[in-house]
Coordinates of C-alpha atoms in Angstrom, one line a residue:
M1 CA 1.5 4.7 -12.9
T2 CA 3.4 5.8 -16.0
Y3 CA 1.6 6.6 -19.3
T4 CA 2.9 7.1 -22.7
A5 CA 0.7 8.0 -25.6
T6 CA 0.8 7.8 -29.4
L7 CA -1.9 9.3 -31.7
N8 CA -3.8 6.0 -31.4
E9 CA -3.3 4.6 -27.9
L10 CA -2.5 5.4 -24.3
V11 CA -0.1 2.8 -22.8
S12 CA 0.1 2.2 -19.0
S13 CA 3.4 1.0 -17.7
N14 CA 4.6 -0.6 -14.5
P15 CA 6.7 2.2 -12.9
A16 CA 8.9 -0.4 -11.1
T17 CA 9.8 -2.3 -14.3
G18 CA 8.9 0.1 -17.1
E19 CA 7.1 -2.8 -18.8
P20 CA 3.7 -2.1 -20.5
V21 CA 0.7 -3.2 -18.5
G22 CA -2.0 -2.4 -21.0
A23 CA -3.3 0.0 -23.6
V24 CA -6.5 1.8 -24.4
P25 CA -7.4 3.7 -27.5
V26 CA -7.1 7.5 -27.4
T27 CA -10.4 9.3 -27.8
P28 CA -10.3 11.9 -30.5
G29 CA -10.7 15.4 -29.1
E30 CA -13.7 16.1 -31.3
D31 CA -15.6 13.2 -29.7
I32 CA -15.3 14.7 -26.1
P33 CA -18.3 17.1 -26.2
A34 CA -20.7 14.3 -27.2
L35 CA -19.2 11.9 -24.6
R36 CA -19.5 14.5 -21.9
A37 CA -23.2 15.1 -22.8
R38 CA -23.9 11.3 -22.7
A39 CA -22.2 11.1 -19.3
R40 CA -24.2 14.0 -18.0
E41 CA -27.5 12.4 -19.2
A42 CA -26.4 9.1 -17.5
Q43 CA -25.7 10.9 -14.3
I44 CA -29.1 12.6 -14.3
A45 CA -30.8 9.3 -14.8
W46 CA -28.7 7.6 -12.1
S47 CA -29.4 10.4 -9.6
A48 CA -33.2 10.0 -10.3
R49 CA -33.0 6.4 -9.0
S50 CA -33.6 5.6 -5.4
L51 CA -30.8 4.5 -3.1
A52 CA -32.3 1.0 -3.1
E53 CA -32.3 0.8 -6.9
R54 CA -28.7 2.0 -7.1
I55 CA -27.6 -0.6 -4.5
D56 CA -29.4 -3.4 -6.5
I57 CA -27.7 -2.3 -9.7
L58 CA -24.2 -2.2 -8.1
R59 CA -24.8 -5.6 -6.5
S60 CA -25.7 -7.0 -9.8
V61 CA -22.2 -6.4 -11.2
V62 CA -20.5 -8.4 -8.4
P63 CA -21.0 -11.8 -10.1
V64 CA -19.4 -10.4 -13.3
H65 CA -16.3 -9.1 -11.5
E66 CA -15.9 -11.5 -8.6
P67 CA -14.5 -14.4 -10.8
R68 CA -11.8 -12.0 -12.0
I69 CA -10.8 -10.5 -8.6
D70 CA -7.3 -11.9 -8.7
E71 CA -6.7 -10.6 -12.3
I72 CA -8.1 -7.2 -11.4
G73 CA -5.9 -7.0 -8.3
A74 CA -2.8 -8.0 -10.2
L75 CA -3.5 -5.3 -12.8
V76 CA -3.9 -2.6 -10.2
T77 CA -0.8 -3.7 -8.4
A78 CA 1.2 -3.7 -11.7
E79 CA 0.0 -0.2 -12.6
M80 CA 1.1 1.0 -9.2
G81 CA 4.5 -0.7 -9.3

């Protein structure tokens, strides 16, 4: 994976071809503490769930991602070159 960044976005490039694969917005540094706090709160809530609840939640996302499995696989392959 190769990344380049501007002030506004982080671009992932295929290392074999150098072509861009995708881009995501750059999070401003001042937003990081609040995001970290939200992530920690989510982790605490997640860990309070039983294993059975966590399994059910993870299984519920399969129908969302399964139709796009080829697209996701191609993206991962492109990012790895």
